[in-house]
Amino acid sequence: MTERGRVVVPGILTVIATVAAVYFSGVVLAPVACALFIIAVLWPIQSRLQARLHRVFALAIVAALLFGTFVVFMSVVTLSFGRIGRSLAMDAGQFQLLYNRLAEWLGGHGIALAGFWADNLDSRLLLRALQGISARLNTMVSFWLVVLLYVILGLLEVSDLGARIRRLTDDNAARIISGFELAASRIRRYLLIRTIMSAATGIAVWALATAFGLRFAAEWGIVAFTLNYIPFIGPAFATILPTCYALAQFQSPQSALIVFACLSTAQFIIGSYIEPRVAGNTLGISPSLVLFSVFLWTFLWGIFGAFIGVPITIAVLSFCAQFASTRWLAELLGKETIMDDA
């Protein structure tokens, strides 16, 4: 084996082993990753409160704020999905009728897939999928309770951990601190941008659904707001789901296509025109890497991975920018401003 092969082959094997380890340890690592994300967001509040109150009282206020936000958010989202799911259950017969018409039309035009669909698909798959989403939202409570425990313990340890790192005599101590600060800053900025854009998307979907007379307009706005936190994948589902519902409600493919076109236009304007200009280069990550991160972490950890994948990538690039041996990776995959901030 050549000298280059001795370097490349172990590197590839290391990457494969790391990805496999992350995949199989998702049950343990996913709550930790989520807790670190929340700690990065909440630490400025905790730090300011600690300057005026005892650390335990400051932590109690932050924990109550986090728990209250979680309860309100999950209640509203679960209620919205539940109302839509119950409505779809009542309209299951209309979906079946539309499905049969579509299967007959495909068969009349000699499309071979029509037979496959007739044997393997059913309109109730959509209903079961939405019911599965509602059930998953309910079973995530235990996951978030574990995350809350990690967050409480982590917020108590941040100050002590920072002091221990600063006591290190190694030159890398300052770089580690800078990596934490840069990653936390960029993650907070990412969450702020996504929240603003998700709110804009939810308002646009609600306004369009109201204008078209689509039932549950407010619920569709909440669904769009929630799903928009998942880049690329979320907006697609936030467009397809109300389109399918419009098809059942209006019994008109033309009306459903109009709804789909308008929702897609709104998603495109917000996601591809407004958001890049609001975010600019501040996140230090290229759009292609955002897409790769979403699909990679979705494969590894499912829906939660799709949400947390981009913050993980932002954190990794922030740390890579601090060390000479890995700075090339931050320059290759990120934006120039990540070096400026570092």
Short mmCIF file of N, CA and C in Angstrom, two decimals, residues 121-205:
data_model
loop_
_atom_site.label_atom_id
_atom_site.label_comp_id
_atom_site.label_asym_id
_atom_site.label_seq_id
_atom_site.Cartn_x
_atom_site.Cartn_y
_atom_site.Cartn_z
N LEU A 121 -51.11 0.40 -2.02
CA LEU A 121 -51.38 1.66 -1.37
C LEU A 121 -52.87 1.81 -1.09
N ASP A 122 -53.15 2.64 -0.15
CA ASP A 122 -54.52 2.91 0.23
C ASP A 122 -54.58 4.34 0.75
N SER A 123 -55.70 5.00 0.56
CA SER A 123 -55.81 6.39 1.01
C SER A 123 -55.67 6.51 2.52
N ARG A 124 -55.93 5.41 3.23
CA ARG A 124 -55.82 5.47 4.68
C ARG A 124 -54.38 5.57 5.16
N LEU A 125 -53.41 5.38 4.25
CA LEU A 125 -52.01 5.54 4.64
C LEU A 125 -51.74 6.96 5.13
N LEU A 126 -52.33 7.95 4.48
CA LEU A 126 -52.15 9.33 4.91
C LEU A 126 -52.71 9.54 6.31
N LEU A 127 -53.90 8.98 6.54
CA LEU A 127 -54.51 9.10 7.86
C LEU A 127 -53.64 8.44 8.92
N ARG A 128 -53.15 7.23 8.63
CA ARG A 128 -52.31 6.54 9.59
C ARG A 128 -51.01 7.30 9.85
N ALA A 129 -50.48 7.94 8.81
CA ALA A 129 -49.25 8.72 8.99
C ALA A 129 -49.47 9.89 9.93
N LEU A 130 -50.59 10.61 9.75
CA LEU A 130 -50.88 11.73 10.63
C LEU A 130 -51.16 11.26 12.06
N GLN A 131 -51.86 10.14 12.18
CA GLN A 131 -52.11 9.60 13.51
C GLN A 131 -50.80 9.17 14.17
N GLY A 132 -49.87 8.65 13.35
CA GLY A 132 -48.56 8.29 13.88
C GLY A 132 -47.79 9.49 14.38
N ILE A 133 -47.93 10.61 13.67
CA ILE A 133 -47.28 11.85 14.11
C ILE A 133 -47.84 12.28 15.45
N SER A 134 -49.16 12.23 15.60
CA SER A 134 -49.77 12.61 16.87
C SER A 134 -49.31 11.70 18.00
N ALA A 135 -49.26 10.39 17.72
CA ALA A 135 -48.81 9.45 18.74
C ALA A 135 -47.35 9.70 19.11
N ARG A 136 -46.52 10.00 18.11
CA ARG A 136 -45.11 10.26 18.37
C ARG A 136 -44.94 11.52 19.22
N LEU A 137 -45.76 12.52 18.96
CA LEU A 137 -45.69 13.74 19.77
C LEU A 137 -46.02 13.43 21.23
N ASN A 138 -46.96 12.53 21.45
CA ASN A 138 -47.33 12.19 22.82
C ASN A 138 -46.23 11.38 23.52
N THR A 139 -45.57 10.48 22.78
CA THR A 139 -44.55 9.63 23.39
C THR A 139 -43.22 10.35 23.58
N MET A 140 -43.08 11.55 23.03
CA MET A 140 -41.84 12.30 23.18
C MET A 140 -41.72 12.96 24.54
N VAL A 141 -42.78 12.88 25.34
CA VAL A 141 -42.76 13.53 26.64
C VAL A 141 -41.62 12.99 27.51
N SER A 142 -41.47 11.66 27.54
CA SER A 142 -40.40 11.06 28.35
C SER A 142 -39.02 11.50 27.86
N PHE A 143 -38.86 11.60 26.55
CA PHE A 143 -37.60 12.07 25.98
C PHE A 143 -37.27 13.47 26.47
N TRP A 144 -38.26 14.35 26.45
CA TRP A 144 -38.01 15.73 26.84
C TRP A 144 -37.82 15.87 28.34
N LEU A 145 -38.39 14.98 29.13
CA LEU A 145 -38.13 15.01 30.56
C LEU A 145 -36.67 14.68 30.85
N VAL A 146 -36.12 13.71 30.11
CA VAL A 146 -34.69 13.40 30.25
C VAL A 146 -33.84 14.60 29.81
N VAL A 147 -34.25 15.23 28.72
CA VAL A 147 -33.53 16.42 28.25
C VAL A 147 -33.56 17.51 29.30
N LEU A 148 -34.73 17.73 29.92
CA LEU A 148 -34.84 18.76 30.95
C LEU A 148 -33.91 18.49 32.11
N LEU A 149 -33.77 17.23 32.50
CA LEU A 149 -32.84 16.87 33.57
C LEU A 149 -31.41 17.20 33.18
N TYR A 150 -31.03 16.85 31.95
CA TYR A 150 -29.69 17.17 31.46
C TYR A 150 -29.46 18.68 31.42
N VAL A 151 -30.47 19.43 31.01
CA VAL A 151 -30.33 20.89 30.92
C VAL A 151 -30.10 21.48 32.31
N ILE A 152 -30.86 21.03 33.30
CA ILE A 152 -30.71 21.56 34.66
C ILE A 152 -29.30 21.27 35.18
N LEU A 153 -28.86 20.02 35.02
CA LEU A 153 -27.52 19.68 35.49
C LEU A 153 -26.44 20.41 34.70
N GLY A 154 -26.68 20.57 33.39
CA GLY A 154 -25.69 21.24 32.55
C GLY A 154 -25.54 22.71 32.88
N LEU A 155 -26.66 23.40 33.14
CA LEU A 155 -26.60 24.81 33.49
C LEU A 155 -25.86 25.02 34.81
N LEU A 156 -25.96 24.06 35.71
CA LEU A 156 -25.22 24.14 36.97
C LEU A 156 -23.72 23.96 36.76
N GLU A 157 -23.34 23.25 35.68
CA GLU A 157 -21.94 22.91 35.47
C GLU A 157 -21.21 23.86 34.54
N VAL A 158 -21.93 24.74 33.85
CA VAL A 158 -21.27 25.57 32.84
C VAL A 158 -20.17 26.43 33.44
N SER A 159 -20.48 27.13 34.52
CA SER A 159 -19.48 28.01 35.13
C SER A 159 -18.27 27.23 35.63
N ASP A 160 -18.52 26.10 36.32
CA ASP A 160 -17.42 25.30 36.84
C ASP A 160 -16.59 24.70 35.71
N LEU A 161 -17.26 24.25 34.64
CA LEU A 161 -16.53 23.69 33.51
C LEU A 161 -15.63 24.75 32.86
N GLY A 162 -16.18 25.96 32.70
CA GLY A 162 -15.38 27.03 32.13
C GLY A 162 -14.16 27.35 32.98
N ALA A 163 -14.35 27.36 34.30
CA ALA A 163 -13.21 27.63 35.20
C ALA A 163 -12.16 26.53 35.11
N ARG A 164 -12.60 25.27 35.00
CA ARG A 164 -11.63 24.17 34.90
C ARG A 164 -10.85 24.23 33.59
N ILE A 165 -11.53 24.59 32.51
CA ILE A 165 -10.84 24.70 31.23
C ILE A 165 -9.82 25.84 31.26
N ARG A 166 -10.17 26.95 31.87
CA ARG A 166 -9.25 28.10 31.93
C ARG A 166 -8.03 27.80 32.79
N ARG A 167 -8.15 26.84 33.73
CA ARG A 167 -7.00 26.50 34.57
C ARG A 167 -6.00 25.60 33.86
N LEU A 168 -6.39 25.08 32.69
CA LEU A 168 -5.47 24.23 31.95
C LEU A 168 -4.29 25.04 31.47
N THR A 169 -3.11 24.44 31.53
CA THR A 169 -1.90 25.13 31.07
C THR A 169 -1.70 24.99 29.57
N ASP A 170 -2.43 24.08 28.95
CA ASP A 170 -2.30 23.88 27.51
C ASP A 170 -2.77 25.13 26.76
N ASP A 171 -2.10 25.44 25.63
CA ASP A 171 -2.49 26.58 24.81
C ASP A 171 -3.87 26.41 24.20
N ASN A 172 -4.33 25.16 24.10
CA ASN A 172 -5.62 24.90 23.48
C ASN A 172 -6.79 25.28 24.39
N ALA A 173 -6.54 25.61 25.66
CA ALA A 173 -7.64 25.94 26.57
C ALA A 173 -8.42 27.15 26.07
N ALA A 174 -7.69 28.20 25.66
CA ALA A 174 -8.37 29.40 25.15
C ALA A 174 -9.13 29.09 23.87
N ARG A 175 -8.59 28.21 23.04
CA ARG A 175 -9.28 27.85 21.80
C ARG A 175 -10.56 27.07 22.09
N ILE A 176 -10.52 26.23 23.11
CA ILE A 176 -11.73 25.48 23.47
C ILE A 176 -12.81 26.44 23.96
N ILE A 177 -12.43 27.40 24.80
CA ILE A 177 -13.40 28.39 25.28
C ILE A 177 -13.96 29.19 24.11
N SER A 178 -13.09 29.60 23.19
CA SER A 178 -13.55 30.36 22.02
C SER A 178 -14.48 29.52 21.15
N GLY A 179 -14.19 28.22 21.05
CA GLY A 179 -15.05 27.33 20.27
C GLY A 179 -16.43 27.23 20.88
N PHE A 180 -16.51 27.08 22.21
CA PHE A 180 -17.80 27.04 22.89
C PHE A 180 -18.58 28.34 22.68
N GLU A 181 -17.90 29.47 22.86
CA GLU A 181 -18.58 30.75 22.73
C GLU A 181 -19.07 30.99 21.31
N LEU A 182 -18.22 30.68 20.32
CA LEU A 182 -18.62 30.89 18.93
C LEU A 182 -19.77 29.97 18.54
N ALA A 183 -19.69 28.69 18.95
CA ALA A 183 -20.76 27.74 18.62
C ALA A 183 -22.07 28.16 19.26
N ALA A 184 -22.03 28.56 20.54
CA ALA A 184 -23.26 28.97 21.22
C ALA A 184 -23.86 30.21 20.57
N SER A 185 -23.01 31.17 20.20
CA SER A 185 -23.49 32.38 19.56
C SER A 185 -24.16 32.08 18.23
N ARG A 186 -23.55 31.23 17.45
CA ARG A 186 -24.12 30.90 16.13
C ARG A 186 -25.38 30.07 16.26
N ILE A 187 -25.46 29.20 17.24
CA ILE A 187 -26.67 28.39 17.44
C ILE A 187 -27.83 29.28 17.86
N ARG A 188 -27.57 30.25 18.75
CA ARG A 188 -28.64 31.17 19.14
C ARG A 188 -29.11 31.99 17.94
N ARG A 189 -28.17 32.42 17.11
CA ARG A 189 -28.53 33.18 15.92
C ARG A 189 -29.33 32.32 14.95
N TYR A 190 -28.93 31.06 14.81
CA TYR A 190 -29.66 30.14 13.93
C TYR A 190 -31.09 29.95 14.42
N LEU A 191 -31.27 29.73 15.72
CA LEU A 191 -32.61 29.52 16.26
C LEU A 191 -33.47 30.76 16.10
N LEU A 192 -32.88 31.94 16.31
CA LEU A 192 -33.64 33.18 16.13
C LEU A 192 -34.11 33.33 14.70
N ILE A 193 -33.21 33.08 13.74
CA ILE A 193 -33.58 33.21 12.33
C ILE A 193 -34.66 32.21 11.95
N ARG A 194 -34.51 30.98 12.40
CA ARG A 194 -35.50 29.95 12.07
C ARG A 194 -36.85 30.27 12.70
N THR A 195 -36.85 30.82 13.91
CA THR A 195 -38.10 31.16 14.57
C THR A 195 -38.82 32.28 13.81
N ILE A 196 -38.07 33.30 13.40
CA ILE A 196 -38.67 34.41 12.65
C ILE A 196 -39.23 33.91 11.32
N MET A 197 -38.44 33.11 10.61
CA MET A 197 -38.89 32.61 9.31
C MET A 197 -40.05 31.61 9.46
N SER A 198 -40.02 30.82 10.53
CA SER A 198 -41.13 29.88 10.77
C SER A 198 -42.41 30.64 11.08
N ALA A 199 -42.29 31.71 11.86
CA ALA A 199 -43.47 32.53 12.16
C ALA A 199 -44.01 33.17 10.89
N ALA A 200 -43.12 33.68 10.04
CA ALA A 200 -43.56 34.28 8.77
C ALA A 200 -44.25 33.24 7.89
N THR A 201 -43.69 32.02 7.86
CA THR A 201 -44.31 30.95 7.07
C THR A 201 -45.67 30.57 7.62
N GLY A 202 -45.77 30.44 8.95
CA GLY A 202 -47.05 30.10 9.56
C GLY A 202 -48.12 31.14 9.28
N ILE A 203 -47.75 32.42 9.37
CA ILE A 203 -48.72 33.49 9.08
C ILE A 203 -49.14 33.44 7.61
N ALA A 204 -48.18 33.19 6.71
CA ALA A 204 -48.51 33.13 5.28
C ALA A 204 -49.45 31.96 4.99
N VAL A 205 -49.18 30.79 5.57
CA VAL A 205 -50.04 29.63 5.35
C VAL A 205 -51.43 29.87 5.93
#
